[in-house]
Amino acid sequence: MLQPSSAEIVAFAALFSASVYAFWRRFGPVADIIRRSKPDADFKLRPVGPRVRKFVWEVLLQGKVIRERPLPGIAHAFVFWDSAPSR
């Protein structure tokens, strides 16, 4: 196994730190807004089954997009399905 040089370790640490900083600069204000929001008294996670079914239909199968705008929706679905990582 190859051992990284000191310069590579420093470069990796710098790039990793910059990446974490850039992520937190974008996500930090969103997390702060979520943290300061009032709890929703009537929010319930259950029933999970219909929520999962809706997620699969609207997000994975792109059903809502296809139903509302058939031709652009089908094109969008093909782009979405084609962009899935292959092994």
CSV table of N, CA, C and O in Angstrom, one decimal, residues 3-87:
chain,number,residue,atom,x,y,z
A,3,GLN,N,2.0,5.0,0.8
A,3,GLN,CA,1.9,5.9,1.9
A,3,GLN,C,1.9,7.3,1.3
A,3,GLN,O,2.7,7.7,0.5
A,4,PRO,N,0.9,8.2,1.6
A,4,PRO,CA,0.9,9.5,1.1
A,4,PRO,C,2.0,10.4,1.7
A,4,PRO,O,2.4,10.2,2.8
A,5,SER,N,2.5,11.3,0.9
A,5,SER,CA,3.6,12.1,1.3
A,5,SER,C,3.0,13.2,2.2
A,5,SER,O,1.8,13.4,2.3
A,6,SER,N,3.9,13.9,2.9
A,6,SER,CA,3.5,15.0,3.8
A,6,SER,C,2.8,16.1,3.0
A,6,SER,O,1.8,16.6,3.5
A,7,ALA,N,3.2,16.4,1.8
A,7,ALA,CA,2.6,17.4,1.0
A,7,ALA,C,1.1,17.0,0.7
A,7,ALA,O,0.2,17.8,0.7
A,8,GLU,N,1.0,15.7,0.4
A,8,GLU,CA,-0.4,15.2,0.0
A,8,GLU,C,-1.3,15.2,1.2
A,8,GLU,O,-2.5,15.6,1.1
A,9,ILE,N,-0.8,14.9,2.4
A,9,ILE,CA,-1.6,15.0,3.6
A,9,ILE,C,-2.0,16.4,3.9
A,9,ILE,O,-3.2,16.7,4.3
A,10,VAL,N,-1.1,17.4,3.8
A,10,VAL,CA,-1.4,18.8,4.0
A,10,VAL,C,-2.4,19.3,3.0
A,10,VAL,O,-3.4,20.0,3.4
A,11,ALA,N,-2.2,18.9,1.7
A,11,ALA,CA,-3.2,19.3,0.7
A,11,ALA,C,-4.6,18.7,1.0
A,11,ALA,O,-5.6,19.4,0.8
A,12,PHE,N,-4.6,17.4,1.3
A,12,PHE,CA,-5.9,16.8,1.6
A,12,PHE,C,-6.5,17.5,2.8
A,12,PHE,O,-7.7,17.8,2.8
A,13,ALA,N,-5.8,17.8,3.9
A,13,ALA,CA,-6.3,18.4,5.1
A,13,ALA,C,-6.9,19.8,4.7
A,13,ALA,O,-7.9,20.2,5.2
A,14,ALA,N,-6.1,20.6,3.9
A,14,ALA,CA,-6.6,21.9,3.5
A,14,ALA,C,-7.9,21.8,2.7
A,14,ALA,O,-8.8,22.6,2.9
A,15,LEU,N,-7.9,20.9,1.7
A,15,LEU,CA,-9.1,20.8,0.8
A,15,LEU,C,-10.3,20.3,1.7
A,15,LEU,O,-11.4,20.7,1.5
A,16,PHE,N,-10.0,19.4,2.6
A,16,PHE,CA,-11.1,18.8,3.4
A,16,PHE,C,-11.7,20.0,4.3
A,16,PHE,O,-12.9,20.1,4.4
A,17,SER,N,-10.8,20.7,4.9
A,17,SER,CA,-11.2,21.8,5.7
A,17,SER,C,-12.0,22.9,5.0
A,17,SER,O,-13.0,23.4,5.4
A,18,ALA,N,-11.5,23.2,3.8
A,18,ALA,CA,-12.2,24.2,2.9
A,18,ALA,C,-13.6,23.6,2.5
A,18,ALA,O,-14.6,24.4,2.5
A,19,SER,N,-13.7,22.3,2.3
A,19,SER,CA,-15.0,21.7,1.9
A,19,SER,C,-16.0,21.8,3.1
A,19,SER,O,-17.1,22.1,3.0
A,20,VAL,N,-15.5,21.5,4.3
A,20,VAL,CA,-16.3,21.5,5.5
A,20,VAL,C,-16.8,22.9,5.8
A,20,VAL,O,-17.9,23.2,6.1
A,21,TYR,N,-15.9,23.9,5.6
A,21,TYR,CA,-16.2,25.3,5.8
A,21,TYR,C,-17.2,25.8,4.8
A,21,TYR,O,-18.2,26.4,5.2
A,22,ALA,N,-17.1,25.4,3.6
A,22,ALA,CA,-18.0,25.9,2.5
A,22,ALA,C,-19.4,25.2,2.8
A,22,ALA,O,-20.4,25.9,2.6
A,23,PHE,N,-19.4,23.9,3.2
A,23,PHE,CA,-20.7,23.3,3.5
A,23,PHE,C,-21.4,24.0,4.6
A,23,PHE,O,-22.5,24.3,4.6
A,24,TRP,N,-20.6,24.2,5.7
A,24,TRP,CA,-21.3,24.8,6.9
A,24,TRP,C,-21.7,26.2,6.7
A,24,TRP,O,-22.7,26.7,7.2
A,25,ARG,N,-21.0,27.0,5.8
A,25,ARG,CA,-21.4,28.3,5.5
A,25,ARG,C,-22.8,28.3,4.8
A,25,ARG,O,-23.6,29.2,5.0
A,26,ARG,N,-23.0,27.3,4.0
A,26,ARG,CA,-24.3,27.2,3.3
A,26,ARG,C,-25.4,26.6,4.2
A,26,ARG,O,-26.5,27.0,4.2
A,27,PHE,N,-25.0,25.5,4.9
A,27,PHE,CA,-26.0,24.8,5.7
A,27,PHE,C,-26.2,25.4,7.1
A,27,PHE,O,-27.3,25.2,7.7
A,28,GLY,N,-25.3,26.1,7.7
A,28,GLY,CA,-25.4,26.6,9.0
A,28,GLY,C,-26.6,27.5,9.2
A,28,GLY,O,-27.3,27.3,10.2
A,29,PRO,N,-26.8,28.5,8.3
A,29,PRO,CA,-28.0,29.3,8.5
A,29,PRO,C,-29.3,28.5,8.4
A,29,PRO,O,-30.3,28.8,9.2
A,30,VAL,N,-29.4,27.5,7.6
A,30,VAL,CA,-30.6,26.6,7.4
A,30,VAL,C,-30.8,25.9,8.7
A,30,VAL,O,-31.9,25.8,9.3
A,31,ALA,N,-29.7,25.3,9.3
A,31,ALA,CA,-29.8,24.6,10.5
A,31,ALA,C,-30.2,25.5,11.6
A,31,ALA,O,-31.0,25.1,12.5
A,32,ASP,N,-29.7,26.7,11.6
A,32,ASP,CA,-30.1,27.7,12.7
A,32,ASP,C,-31.6,28.0,12.6
A,32,ASP,O,-32.3,28.1,13.6
A,33,ILE,N,-32.1,28.2,11.4
A,33,ILE,CA,-33.6,28.4,11.2
A,33,ILE,C,-34.4,27.3,11.7
A,33,ILE,O,-35.4,27.4,12.4
A,34,ILE,N,-34.0,26.1,11.4
A,34,ILE,CA,-34.7,24.9,11.8
A,34,ILE,C,-34.6,24.8,13.3
A,34,ILE,O,-35.6,24.4,14.0
A,35,ARG,N,-33.5,25.0,13.9
A,35,ARG,CA,-33.3,24.9,15.4
A,35,ARG,C,-34.2,25.9,16.1
A,35,ARG,O,-34.7,25.6,17.2
A,36,ARG,N,-34.3,27.1,15.6
A,36,ARG,CA,-35.1,28.2,16.2
A,36,ARG,C,-36.6,28.1,15.9
A,36,ARG,O,-37.4,28.8,16.6
A,37,SER,N,-37.0,27.2,15.1
A,37,SER,CA,-38.5,27.1,14.7
A,37,SER,C,-39.3,26.5,15.9
A,37,SER,O,-38.8,25.8,16.7
A,38,LYS,N,-40.5,26.9,15.9
A,38,LYS,CA,-41.4,26.4,16.9
A,38,LYS,C,-41.9,25.0,16.6
A,38,LYS,O,-42.1,24.7,15.4
A,39,PRO,N,-42.0,24.1,17.6
A,39,PRO,CA,-42.4,22.8,17.3
A,39,PRO,C,-43.9,22.8,16.8
A,39,PRO,O,-44.7,23.6,17.2
A,40,ASP,N,-44.2,21.9,15.8
A,40,ASP,CA,-45.5,21.8,15.3
A,40,ASP,C,-46.3,20.8,16.2
A,40,ASP,O,-46.0,19.6,16.2
A,41,ALA,N,-47.2,21.2,16.9
A,41,ALA,CA,-47.9,20.4,17.9
A,41,ALA,C,-48.7,19.3,17.2
A,41,ALA,O,-48.8,18.2,17.8
A,42,ASP,N,-49.2,19.4,16.0
A,42,ASP,CA,-50.0,18.4,15.4
A,42,ASP,C,-49.3,17.5,14.4
A,42,ASP,O,-49.8,16.7,13.7
A,43,PHE,N,-47.9,17.6,14.4
A,43,PHE,CA,-47.1,16.8,13.5
A,43,PHE,C,-47.0,15.4,14.0
A,43,PHE,O,-46.7,15.2,15.2
A,44,LYS,N,-47.3,14.5,13.1
A,44,LYS,CA,-47.2,13.0,13.5
A,44,LYS,C,-46.5,12.3,12.3
A,44,LYS,O,-46.8,12.6,11.1
A,45,LEU,N,-45.5,11.5,12.6
A,45,LEU,CA,-44.8,10.7,11.6
A,45,LEU,C,-45.7,9.6,11.0
A,45,LEU,O,-45.5,9.2,9.9
A,46,ARG,N,-46.6,9.1,11.9
A,46,ARG,CA,-47.4,8.0,11.4
A,46,ARG,C,-48.6,8.5,10.7
A,46,ARG,O,-49.1,9.5,11.0
A,47,PRO,N,-49.2,7.8,9.8
A,47,PRO,CA,-48.8,6.5,9.3
A,47,PRO,C,-47.6,6.5,8.3
A,47,PRO,O,-47.6,7.4,7.4
A,48,VAL,N,-46.7,5.6,8.5
A,48,VAL,CA,-45.4,5.7,7.7
A,48,VAL,C,-45.7,5.1,6.3
A,48,VAL,O,-45.2,5.6,5.3
A,49,GLY,N,-46.6,4.1,6.2
A,49,GLY,CA,-46.8,3.4,4.9
A,49,GLY,C,-47.2,4.4,3.8
A,49,GLY,O,-46.6,4.4,2.7
A,50,PRO,N,-48.3,5.2,4.0
A,50,PRO,CA,-48.7,6.2,2.9
A,50,PRO,C,-47.6,7.2,2.6
A,50,PRO,O,-47.4,7.6,1.5
A,51,ARG,N,-46.8,7.6,3.6
A,51,ARG,CA,-45.7,8.5,3.4
A,51,ARG,C,-44.6,7.9,2.4
A,51,ARG,O,-44.1,8.5,1.5
A,52,VAL,N,-44.3,6.6,2.7
A,52,VAL,CA,-43.3,5.9,1.9
A,52,VAL,C,-43.8,5.8,0.5
A,52,VAL,O,-43.1,6.0,-0.5
A,53,ARG,N,-45.1,5.4,0.4
A,53,ARG,CA,-45.7,5.2,-0.9
A,53,ARG,C,-45.7,6.5,-1.7
A,53,ARG,O,-45.4,6.5,-2.9
A,54,LYS,N,-46.0,7.6,-1.1
A,54,LYS,CA,-46.0,8.9,-1.8
A,54,LYS,C,-44.6,9.3,-2.2
A,54,LYS,O,-44.4,9.8,-3.3
A,55,PHE,N,-43.6,9.0,-1.3
A,55,PHE,CA,-42.2,9.3,-1.7
A,55,PHE,C,-41.8,8.5,-2.9
A,55,PHE,O,-41.2,9.0,-3.9
A,56,VAL,N,-42.1,7.2,-2.9
A,56,VAL,CA,-41.8,6.3,-4.1
A,56,VAL,C,-42.4,6.8,-5.3
A,56,VAL,O,-41.8,7.0,-6.4
A,57,TRP,N,-43.7,7.1,-5.3
A,57,TRP,CA,-44.5,7.6,-6.4
A,57,TRP,C,-44.0,8.9,-7.0
A,57,TRP,O,-43.7,9.1,-8.1
A,58,GLU,N,-43.9,9.9,-6.0
A,58,GLU,CA,-43.5,11.3,-6.5
A,58,GLU,C,-42.1,11.5,-6.7
A,58,GLU,O,-41.7,12.3,-7.6
A,59,VAL,N,-41.2,10.9,-6.0
A,59,VAL,CA,-39.8,11.2,-6.1
A,59,VAL,C,-39.1,10.1,-6.9
A,59,VAL,O,-38.4,10.5,-7.9
A,60,LEU,N,-39.2,8.9,-6.6
A,60,LEU,CA,-38.5,7.8,-7.3
A,60,LEU,C,-39.1,7.6,-8.7
A,60,LEU,O,-38.3,7.4,-9.7
A,61,LEU,N,-40.4,7.5,-8.8
A,61,LEU,CA,-41.0,7.2,-10.1
A,61,LEU,C,-41.4,8.5,-10.9
A,61,LEU,O,-41.9,8.4,-12.0
A,62,GLN,N,-41.3,9.6,-10.3
A,62,GLN,CA,-41.6,10.9,-10.9
A,62,GLN,C,-43.0,11.0,-11.4
A,62,GLN,O,-43.3,11.6,-12.4
A,63,GLY,N,-43.9,10.3,-10.6
A,63,GLY,CA,-45.3,10.3,-11.0
A,63,GLY,C,-46.0,11.6,-11.1
A,63,GLY,O,-46.8,11.9,-12.0
A,64,LYS,N,-45.8,12.5,-10.1
A,64,LYS,CA,-46.5,13.8,-10.1
A,64,LYS,C,-46.0,14.7,-11.3
A,64,LYS,O,-46.8,15.3,-11.9
A,65,VAL,N,-44.7,14.6,-11.6
A,65,VAL,CA,-44.2,15.4,-12.7
A,65,VAL,C,-44.8,14.9,-14.0
A,65,VAL,O,-45.2,15.7,-14.9
A,66,ILE,N,-44.8,13.6,-14.2
A,66,ILE,CA,-45.4,13.0,-15.4
A,66,ILE,C,-46.8,13.3,-15.6
A,66,ILE,O,-47.3,13.6,-16.6
A,67,ARG,N,-47.6,13.2,-14.5
A,67,ARG,CA,-49.0,13.5,-14.5
A,67,ARG,C,-49.3,14.9,-14.9
A,67,ARG,O,-50.2,15.2,-15.7
A,68,GLU,N,-48.6,15.9,-14.3
A,68,GLU,CA,-48.9,17.3,-14.5
A,68,GLU,C,-48.4,17.8,-15.9
A,68,GLU,O,-49.1,18.6,-16.5
A,69,ARG,N,-47.3,17.3,-16.4
A,69,ARG,CA,-46.8,17.7,-17.7
A,69,ARG,C,-46.2,16.5,-18.3
A,69,ARG,O,-45.0,16.2,-18.2
A,70,PRO,N,-47.0,15.7,-19.1
A,70,PRO,CA,-46.6,14.4,-19.6
A,70,PRO,C,-45.3,14.4,-20.4
A,70,PRO,O,-44.4,13.6,-20.0
A,71,LEU,N,-45.2,15.2,-21.4
A,71,LEU,CA,-44.0,15.1,-22.2
A,71,LEU,C,-42.7,15.5,-21.5
A,71,LEU,O,-41.7,14.8,-21.4
A,72,PRO,N,-42.7,16.8,-20.9
A,72,PRO,CA,-41.5,17.1,-20.2
A,72,PRO,C,-41.3,16.2,-19.0
A,72,PRO,O,-40.2,16.0,-18.6
A,73,GLY,N,-42.4,15.7,-18.4
A,73,GLY,CA,-42.3,14.9,-17.2
A,73,GLY,C,-41.6,13.6,-17.6
A,73,GLY,O,-40.7,13.1,-16.8
A,74,ILE,N,-41.9,13.0,-18.7
A,74,ILE,CA,-41.3,11.7,-19.1
A,74,ILE,C,-39.8,12.0,-19.4
A,74,ILE,O,-38.9,11.2,-19.0
A,75,ALA,N,-39.5,13.1,-20.1
A,75,ALA,CA,-38.1,13.4,-20.3
A,75,ALA,C,-37.4,13.6,-19.0
A,75,ALA,O,-36.2,13.2,-18.9
A,76,HIS,N,-38.0,14.3,-18.1
A,76,HIS,CA,-37.4,14.5,-16.8
A,76,HIS,C,-37.1,13.2,-16.1
A,76,HIS,O,-36.1,13.0,-15.4
A,77,ALA,N,-38.1,12.3,-16.1
A,77,ALA,CA,-37.9,11.0,-15.5
A,77,ALA,C,-36.8,10.2,-16.1
A,77,ALA,O,-36.0,9.6,-15.4
A,78,PHE,N,-36.6,10.3,-17.4
A,78,PHE,CA,-35.5,9.6,-18.1
A,78,PHE,C,-34.2,10.1,-17.6
A,78,PHE,O,-33.2,9.4,-17.3
A,79,VAL,N,-34.1,11.4,-17.5
A,79,VAL,CA,-32.8,12.1,-17.0
A,79,VAL,C,-32.6,11.6,-15.5
A,79,VAL,O,-31.5,11.3,-15.2
A,80,PHE,N,-33.7,11.7,-14.7
A,80,PHE,CA,-33.5,11.3,-13.3
A,80,PHE,C,-33.1,9.8,-13.2
A,80,PHE,O,-32.2,9.5,-12.5
A,81,TRP,N,-33.8,8.9,-14.0
A,81,TRP,CA,-33.5,7.5,-13.9
A,81,TRP,C,-32.1,7.2,-14.4
A,81,TRP,O,-31.4,6.3,-14.0
A,82,ASP,N,-31.7,7.9,-15.5
A,82,ASP,CA,-30.4,7.7,-16.1
A,82,ASP,C,-29.3,8.2,-15.3
A,82,ASP,O,-28.1,7.6,-15.4
A,83,SER,N,-29.5,9.1,-14.4
A,83,SER,CA,-28.4,9.7,-13.6
A,83,SER,C,-28.1,8.8,-12.3
A,83,SER,O,-27.2,9.1,-11.6
A,84,ALA,N,-28.9,7.7,-12.1
A,84,ALA,CA,-28.6,6.9,-11.0
A,84,ALA,C,-27.2,6.2,-11.2
A,84,ALA,O,-26.9,5.8,-12.3
A,85,PRO,N,-26.5,6.1,-10.1
A,85,PRO,CA,-25.1,5.6,-10.2
A,85,PRO,C,-25.2,4.1,-10.7
A,85,PRO,O,-26.0,3.3,-10.2
A,86,SER,N,-24.3,3.7,-11.6
A,86,SER,CA,-24.2,2.3,-12.0
A,86,SER,C,-23.0,1.7,-11.4
A,86,SER,O,-22.1,2.3,-11.0
A,87,ARG,N,-23.1,0.4,-11.3
A,87,ARG,CA,-22.0,-0.3,-10.6
A,87,ARG,C,-21.1,-0.9,-11.6
A,87,ARG,O,-21.3,-1.2,-12.7
